[in-house]
Amino acid sequence: MYTYMYEAKGRFPEVDTPLPTKDGQGAGAYFNPVPETMSRAELEALQLERLQQTVRHCLTNPFYQKKFQEAGITPNDIKSLADVRRLPFTTKQDLRDTYPFGMACVPLRDCVRLHSSSGTTGNPTVILHTQRDLDEWANQVARNLWMVGLRPDDVFQNSSGYGMFTGGLGFQYGAERLGMLTVPAAAGNSLRQIKFIKDFGTTAIHAVPSYVTRLYEVMQEEGVDPRRDTKLKVLAIGAEPHSEEQRQRIEQMMGVKAYNSFGMSEMCGPGVGFECPEQNGLHFWEDYYIVEIVDPETLEPVPDGEIGELVLTTLCREAMPLLRYRTRDLTRVLGRTCPCGRNHVRLDRMRGRSDDMMVLRGVNIFPIQIEKILMQFSELASNYLITLTTDDNNDNMTVEVELAQPTDDYKQLQTLEREIRRRLKDEILLTPIVRLVNKGTLPVSEGKAVRVVDKRKVYQ
Ligand code: ADP
Ligand code: ZN
């Protein structure tokens, strides 16, 4: 089971790092000090070595053999880290085309788990894991949770969906790996969640941001004050795009820090990138991935600071390594050093995927731009829905948003609506229809929030 590409060379020194014990021995600032605090030069040397091995490993699979042939390259062409750009990209479509097991680079008998995405169009996608992949994934998640101050004495409640959604098992094994008492509460059933938080002395929760706001609303209804009645100290929020304003709102509501967590099934799941206590972008773990930001049209690299598509190459995966995977997520590089001592690249919070972009009357708009404005109004609650329609051959946008408090004061509502419209126009250059509705009116999902409904006619 453990005899694949890296074992012979002892490629995973961090796996053998003695971890802190429950009684706190060995507890330092870093979960995995060596890879976390490497200099850029050391990190890049490690990346090159791992990239060369990953490429050789990929070439055991006919899919990659063909791709390499088409690109006219061999593993020997990868001499420096910059040579990663000579490698072919892979896409979600490749995963669909090879569904279910066509991109496996180990025999199926050596895989111990698969996750699959829902796949609304065409085939779903499948990601396979060996035991070692799962171990490394747990290490990654544990590293993140440690980074934001969690220790074996903490109680971790994972209020995200389980099953195929990697936020469930991913955080479960990561939190256990760190040594915390871990509660697989799953998403939904807010009353039970709150009871667990109080009864078990939960100190940390992981959930999608839209669910945290829902949880807080139920706390309010139940007269529970998270500051007074719980031991919460850390939230991990992620899996869906959210604005800085939404995060601040969540921090104010719950009275604790909320750290942005990025993951995707293709890369393993959660654990790919996470904010450190500085909250100045997400550290993407470069001992596990090569991070590129490219122009989505030309596929050429963009300079640091400019927004582009995130492209990731796995460096430690056995069952299904992926080369230059086009994530469709849009972000930018903020820096490569950090006061926390980690030199892993810092990326800005995701704008959303390029597929989330709405094009309305020729203007490109991301849902998160709208959220950013809405969250600045204290009169508004956190749930909102954007609906796109075609009326009389014109594309229109309606933004429905819940009020924090119900009111009969129509004049006040009108003024508020007008002000929201004005601020949205400044941001997105179009004037949407704004509808204020009472709390509980808009649908809530237990998983990732659905923010946009597109009812427009499609003209061929
Ligand atoms: P699916 O592709 O079915 O949504 P995943 O759970 O693999 O399943 O989703 C990964 C995607 O979720 C990412 O590509 C990204 O678009 C989004 N995502 C994950 N974490 C974050 C985050 N912290 N901020 C914004 N978007 C995120
Ligand atoms: Zn940092």
PDB file of N, CA and C in Angstrom, residues 295-353:
ATOM      1  N   ASP A 295      -3.662  34.290 -17.039  1.00  0.00           N
ATOM      2  CA  ASP A 295      -4.736  34.976 -17.744  1.00  0.00           C
ATOM      3  C   ASP A 295      -5.650  33.895 -18.342  1.00  0.00           C
ATOM      4  N   PRO A 296      -6.942  33.905 -18.015  1.00  0.00           N
ATOM      5  CA  PRO A 296      -7.815  32.808 -18.465  1.00  0.00           C
ATOM      6  C   PRO A 296      -7.955  32.739 -19.984  1.00  0.00           C
ATOM      7  N   GLU A 297      -7.660  33.811 -20.685  1.00  0.00           N
ATOM      8  CA  GLU A 297      -7.787  33.782 -22.148  1.00  0.00           C
ATOM      9  C   GLU A 297      -6.491  33.321 -22.795  1.00  0.00           C
ATOM     10  N   THR A 298      -5.379  33.978 -22.425  1.00  0.00           N
ATOM     11  CA  THR A 298      -4.108  33.658 -23.081  1.00  0.00           C
ATOM     12  C   THR A 298      -3.390  32.498 -22.399  1.00  0.00           C
ATOM     13  N   LEU A 299      -3.772  32.201 -21.165  1.00  0.00           N
ATOM     14  CA  LEU A 299      -3.139  31.168 -20.340  1.00  0.00           C
ATOM     15  C   LEU A 299      -1.685  31.492 -20.006  1.00  0.00           C
ATOM     16  N   GLU A 300      -1.301  32.740 -20.210  1.00  0.00           N
ATOM     17  CA  GLU A 300       0.045  33.186 -19.827  1.00  0.00           C
ATOM     18  C   GLU A 300       0.003  33.675 -18.383  1.00  0.00           C
ATOM     19  N   PRO A 301       1.136  33.555 -17.656  1.00  0.00           N
ATOM     20  CA  PRO A 301       1.143  34.017 -16.257  1.00  0.00           C
ATOM     21  C   PRO A 301       0.856  35.514 -16.150  1.00  0.00           C
ATOM     22  N   VAL A 302       0.151  35.920 -15.103  1.00  0.00           N
ATOM     23  CA  VAL A 302      -0.055  37.360 -14.888  1.00  0.00           C
ATOM     24  C   VAL A 302       0.896  37.800 -13.776  1.00  0.00           C
ATOM     25  N   PRO A 303       1.293  39.075 -13.756  1.00  0.00           N
ATOM     26  CA  PRO A 303       2.199  39.538 -12.698  1.00  0.00           C
ATOM     27  C   PRO A 303       1.524  39.464 -11.328  1.00  0.00           C
ATOM     28  N   ASP A 304       2.343  39.365 -10.282  1.00  0.00           N
ATOM     29  CA  ASP A 304       1.814  39.367  -8.919  1.00  0.00           C
ATOM     30  C   ASP A 304       0.918  40.584  -8.724  1.00  0.00           C
ATOM     31  N   GLY A 305      -0.187  40.399  -8.033  1.00  0.00           N
ATOM     32  CA  GLY A 305      -1.090  41.513  -7.763  1.00  0.00           C
ATOM     33  C   GLY A 305      -2.220  41.606  -8.767  1.00  0.00           C
ATOM     34  N   GLU A 306      -2.046  40.963  -9.926  1.00  0.00           N
ATOM     35  CA  GLU A 306      -3.113  41.021 -10.932  1.00  0.00           C
ATOM     36  C   GLU A 306      -3.996  39.789 -10.833  1.00  0.00           C
ATOM     37  N   ILE A 307      -5.285  40.014 -11.087  1.00  0.00           N
ATOM     38  CA  ILE A 307      -6.235  38.905 -10.967  1.00  0.00           C
ATOM     39  C   ILE A 307      -6.151  37.976 -12.160  1.00  0.00           C
ATOM     40  N   GLY A 308      -6.200  36.706 -11.893  1.00  0.00           N
ATOM     41  CA  GLY A 308      -6.192  35.719 -12.967  1.00  0.00           C
ATOM     42  C   GLY A 308      -6.759  34.412 -12.447  1.00  0.00           C
ATOM     43  N   GLU A 309      -6.661  33.386 -13.278  1.00  0.00           N
ATOM     44  CA  GLU A 309      -7.200  32.079 -12.885  1.00  0.00           C
ATOM     45  C   GLU A 309      -6.141  31.284 -12.124  1.00  0.00           C
ATOM     46  N   LEU A 310      -6.586  30.702 -11.041  1.00  0.00           N
ATOM     47  CA  LEU A 310      -5.699  29.877 -10.224  1.00  0.00           C
ATOM     48  C   LEU A 310      -5.492  28.525 -10.903  1.00  0.00           C
ATOM     49  N   VAL A 311      -4.221  28.154 -11.073  1.00  0.00           N
ATOM     50  CA  VAL A 311      -3.878  26.862 -11.668  1.00  0.00           C
ATOM     51  C   VAL A 311      -3.012  26.111 -10.664  1.00  0.00           C
ATOM     52  N   LEU A 312      -3.374  24.885 -10.348  1.00  0.00           N
ATOM     53  CA  LEU A 312      -2.654  24.148  -9.309  1.00  0.00           C
ATOM     54  C   LEU A 312      -2.112  22.820  -9.842  1.00  0.00           C
ATOM     55  N   THR A 313      -0.896  22.512  -9.434  1.00  0.00           N
ATOM     56  CA  THR A 313      -0.292  21.212  -9.737  1.00  0.00           C
ATOM     57  C   THR A 313      -0.051  20.501  -8.419  1.00  0.00           C
ATOM     58  N   THR A 314      -0.536  19.297  -8.286  1.00  0.00           N
ATOM     59  CA  THR A 314      -0.319  18.572  -7.024  1.00  0.00           C
ATOM     60  C   THR A 314       1.118  18.049  -6.990  1.00  0.00           C
ATOM     61  N   LEU A 315       1.706  18.041  -5.801  1.00  0.00           N
ATOM     62  CA  LEU A 315       3.096  17.573  -5.683  1.00  0.00           C
ATOM     63  C   LEU A 315       3.228  16.320  -4.828  1.00  0.00           C
ATOM     64  N   CYS A 316       2.179  15.948  -4.128  1.00  0.00           N
ATOM     65  CA  CYS A 316       2.313  14.823  -3.199  1.00  0.00           C
ATOM     66  C   CYS A 316       1.192  13.804  -3.355  1.00  0.00           C
ATOM     67  N   ARG A 317       0.515  13.830  -4.468  1.00  0.00           N
ATOM     68  CA  ARG A 317      -0.618  12.914  -4.552  1.00  0.00           C
ATOM     69  C   ARG A 317      -0.278  11.673  -5.360  1.00  0.00           C
ATOM     70  N   GLU A 318      -0.720  10.542  -4.818  1.00  0.00           N
ATOM     71  CA  GLU A 318      -0.400   9.262  -5.452  1.00  0.00           C
ATOM     72  C   GLU A 318      -1.499   8.789  -6.391  1.00  0.00           C
ATOM     73  N   ALA A 319      -2.729   8.738  -5.881  1.00  0.00           N
ATOM     74  CA  ALA A 319      -3.791   8.082  -6.643  1.00  0.00           C
ATOM     75  C   ALA A 319      -4.128   8.876  -7.901  1.00  0.00           C
ATOM     76  N   MET A 320      -4.277  10.196  -7.749  1.00  0.00           N
ATOM     77  CA  MET A 320      -4.667  11.013  -8.896  1.00  0.00           C
ATOM     78  C   MET A 320      -3.960  12.354  -8.895  1.00  0.00           C
ATOM     79  N   PRO A 321      -2.660  12.328  -9.192  1.00  0.00           N
ATOM     80  CA  PRO A 321      -1.974  13.619  -9.294  1.00  0.00           C
ATOM     81  C   PRO A 321      -2.577  14.408 -10.450  1.00  0.00           C
ATOM     82  N   LEU A 322      -2.595  15.730 -10.342  1.00  0.00           N
ATOM     83  CA  LEU A 322      -3.118  16.562 -11.430  1.00  0.00           C
ATOM     84  C   LEU A 322      -2.085  17.610 -11.799  1.00  0.00           C
ATOM     85  N   LEU A 323      -1.837  17.734 -13.092  1.00  0.00           N
ATOM     86  CA  LEU A 323      -0.858  18.710 -13.566  1.00  0.00           C
ATOM     87  C   LEU A 323      -1.575  19.948 -14.065  1.00  0.00           C
ATOM     88  N   ARG A 324      -1.156  21.089 -13.576  1.00  0.00           N
ATOM     89  CA  ARG A 324      -1.680  22.378 -14.056  1.00  0.00           C
ATOM     90  C   ARG A 324      -3.208  22.363 -14.193  1.00  0.00           C
ATOM     91  N   TYR A 325      -3.857  22.055 -13.115  1.00  0.00           N
ATOM     92  CA  TYR A 325      -5.310  21.958 -13.134  1.00  0.00           C
ATOM     93  C   TYR A 325      -5.930  23.346 -13.134  1.00  0.00           C
ATOM     94  N   ARG A 326      -6.769  23.615 -14.111  1.00  0.00           N
ATOM     95  CA  ARG A 326      -7.419  24.932 -14.214  1.00  0.00           C
ATOM     96  C   ARG A 326      -8.625  24.960 -13.289  1.00  0.00           C
ATOM     97  N   THR A 327      -8.494  25.697 -12.184  1.00  0.00           N
ATOM     98  CA  THR A 327      -9.551  25.661 -11.160  1.00  0.00           C
ATOM     99  C   THR A 327     -10.755  26.510 -11.536  1.00  0.00           C
ATOM    100  N   ARG A 328     -10.565  27.491 -12.426  1.00  0.00           N
ATOM    101  CA  ARG A 328     -11.599  28.475 -12.770  1.00  0.00           C
ATOM    102  C   ARG A 328     -11.779  29.530 -11.686  1.00  0.00           C
ATOM    103  N   ASP A 329     -11.117  29.369 -10.558  1.00  0.00           N
ATOM    104  CA  ASP A 329     -11.229  30.364  -9.489  1.00  0.00           C
ATOM    105  C   ASP A 329     -10.350  31.555  -9.807  1.00  0.00           C
ATOM    106  N   LEU A 330     -10.895  32.732  -9.541  1.00  0.00           N
ATOM    107  CA  LEU A 330     -10.153  33.954  -9.847  1.00  0.00           C
ATOM    108  C   LEU A 330      -9.612  34.589  -8.570  1.00  0.00           C
ATOM    109  N   THR A 331      -8.320  34.894  -8.582  1.00  0.00           N
ATOM    110  CA  THR A 331      -7.676  35.464  -7.401  1.00  0.00           C
ATOM    111  C   THR A 331      -6.388  36.147  -7.834  1.00  0.00           C
ATOM    112  N   ARG A 332      -5.591  36.598  -6.869  1.00  0.00           N
ATOM    113  CA  ARG A 332      -4.300  37.214  -7.211  1.00  0.00           C
ATOM    114  C   ARG A 332      -3.296  36.973  -6.087  1.00  0.00           C
ATOM    115  N   VAL A 333      -2.027  37.116  -6.426  1.00  0.00           N
ATOM    116  CA  VAL A 333      -0.966  36.928  -5.430  1.00  0.00           C
ATOM    117  C   VAL A 333      -0.842  38.207  -4.606  1.00  0.00           C
ATOM    118  N   LEU A 334      -0.867  38.061  -3.276  1.00  0.00           N
ATOM    119  CA  LEU A 334      -0.685  39.224  -2.396  1.00  0.00           C
ATOM    120  C   LEU A 334       0.753  39.344  -1.915  1.00  0.00           C
ATOM    121  N   GLY A 335       1.432  38.221  -1.769  1.00  0.00           N
ATOM    122  CA  GLY A 335       2.811  38.274  -1.288  1.00  0.00           C
ATOM    123  C   GLY A 335       3.363  36.879  -1.067  1.00  0.00           C
ATOM    124  N   ARG A 336       4.667  36.812  -0.775  1.00  0.00           N
ATOM    125  CA  ARG A 336       5.296  35.505  -0.561  1.00  0.00           C
ATOM    126  C   ARG A 336       6.065  35.443   0.756  1.00  0.00           C
ATOM    127  N   THR A 337       5.864  36.455   1.575  1.00  0.00           N
ATOM    128  CA  THR A 337       6.397  36.390   2.936  1.00  0.00           C
ATOM    129  C   THR A 337       5.264  36.818   3.841  1.00  0.00           C
ATOM    130  N   CYS A 338       5.443  36.594   5.146  1.00  0.00           N
ATOM    131  CA  CYS A 338       4.358  36.928   6.065  1.00  0.00           C
ATOM    132  C   CYS A 338       4.946  37.063   7.465  1.00  0.00           C
ATOM    133  N   PRO A 339       4.444  37.997   8.256  1.00  0.00           N
ATOM    134  CA  PRO A 339       4.952  38.133   9.628  1.00  0.00           C
ATOM    135  C   PRO A 339       4.815  36.850  10.450  1.00  0.00           C
ATOM    136  N   CYS A 340       3.963  35.921  10.016  1.00  0.00           N
ATOM    137  CA  CYS A 340       3.783  34.679  10.784  1.00  0.00           C
ATOM    138  C   CYS A 340       4.952  33.731  10.600  1.00  0.00           C
ATOM    139  N   GLY A 341       5.868  34.056   9.675  1.00  0.00           N
ATOM    140  CA  GLY A 341       7.055  33.211   9.506  1.00  0.00           C
ATOM    141  C   GLY A 341       6.897  32.167   8.414  1.00  0.00           C
ATOM    142  N   ARG A 342       5.745  32.144   7.774  1.00  0.00           N
ATOM    143  CA  ARG A 342       5.536  31.176   6.687  1.00  0.00           C
ATOM    144  C   ARG A 342       5.746  31.891   5.363  1.00  0.00           C
ATOM    145  N   ASN A 343       6.538  31.257   4.504  1.00  0.00           N
ATOM    146  CA  ASN A 343       6.851  31.892   3.216  1.00  0.00           C
ATOM    147  C   ASN A 343       6.026  31.320   2.075  1.00  0.00           C
ATOM    148  N   HIS A 344       4.969  30.625   2.410  1.00  0.00           N
ATOM    149  CA  HIS A 344       4.083  30.076   1.377  1.00  0.00           C
ATOM    150  C   HIS A 344       3.220  31.208   0.835  1.00  0.00           C
ATOM    151  N   VAL A 345       3.053  31.181  -0.489  1.00  0.00           N
ATOM    152  CA  VAL A 345       2.393  32.303  -1.174  1.00  0.00           C
ATOM    153  C   VAL A 345       1.047  32.658  -0.514  1.00  0.00           C
ATOM    154  N   ARG A 346       0.774  33.968  -0.463  1.00  0.00           N
ATOM    155  CA  ARG A 346      -0.519  34.431   0.067  1.00  0.00           C
ATOM    156  C   ARG A 346      -1.391  34.872  -1.092  1.00  0.00           C
ATOM    157  N   LEU A 347      -2.586  34.282  -1.185  1.00  0.00           N
ATOM    158  CA  LEU A 347      -3.513  34.642  -2.257  1.00  0.00           C
ATOM    159  C   LEU A 347      -4.710  35.389  -1.686  1.00  0.00           C
ATOM    160  N   ASP A 348      -5.246  36.283  -2.472  1.00  0.00           N
ATOM    161  CA  ASP A 348      -6.427  37.042  -2.081  1.00  0.00           C
ATOM    162  C   ASP A 348      -7.645  36.118  -2.025  1.00  0.00           C
ATOM    163  N   ARG A 349      -8.656  36.538  -1.260  1.00  0.00           N
ATOM    164  CA  ARG A 349      -9.877  35.728  -1.231  1.00  0.00           C
ATOM    165  C   ARG A 349     -10.422  35.608  -2.661  1.00  0.00           C
ATOM    166  N   MET A 350     -11.060  34.464  -2.935  1.00  0.00           N
ATOM    167  CA  MET A 350     -11.522  34.201  -4.296  1.00  0.00           C
ATOM    168  C   MET A 350     -12.663  35.141  -4.661  1.00  0.00           C
ATOM    169  N   ARG A 351     -12.605  35.642  -5.887  1.00  0.00           N
ATOM    170  CA  ARG A 351     -13.737  36.434  -6.393  1.00  0.00           C
ATOM    171  C   ARG A 351     -14.911  35.548  -6.726  1.00  0.00           C
ATOM    172  N   GLY A 352     -14.655  34.279  -6.911  1.00  0.00           N
ATOM    173  CA  GLY A 352     -15.645  33.352  -7.442  1.00  0.00           C
ATOM    174  C   GLY A 352     -15.002  32.659  -8.617  1.00  0.00           C
ATOM    175  N   ARG A 353     -15.719  31.722  -9.190  1.00  0.00           N
ATOM    176  CA  ARG A 353     -15.197  31.037 -10.371  1.00  0.00           C
ATOM    177  C   ARG A 353     -15.557  31.833 -11.599  1.00  0.00           C
TER     178      ARG A 353
END
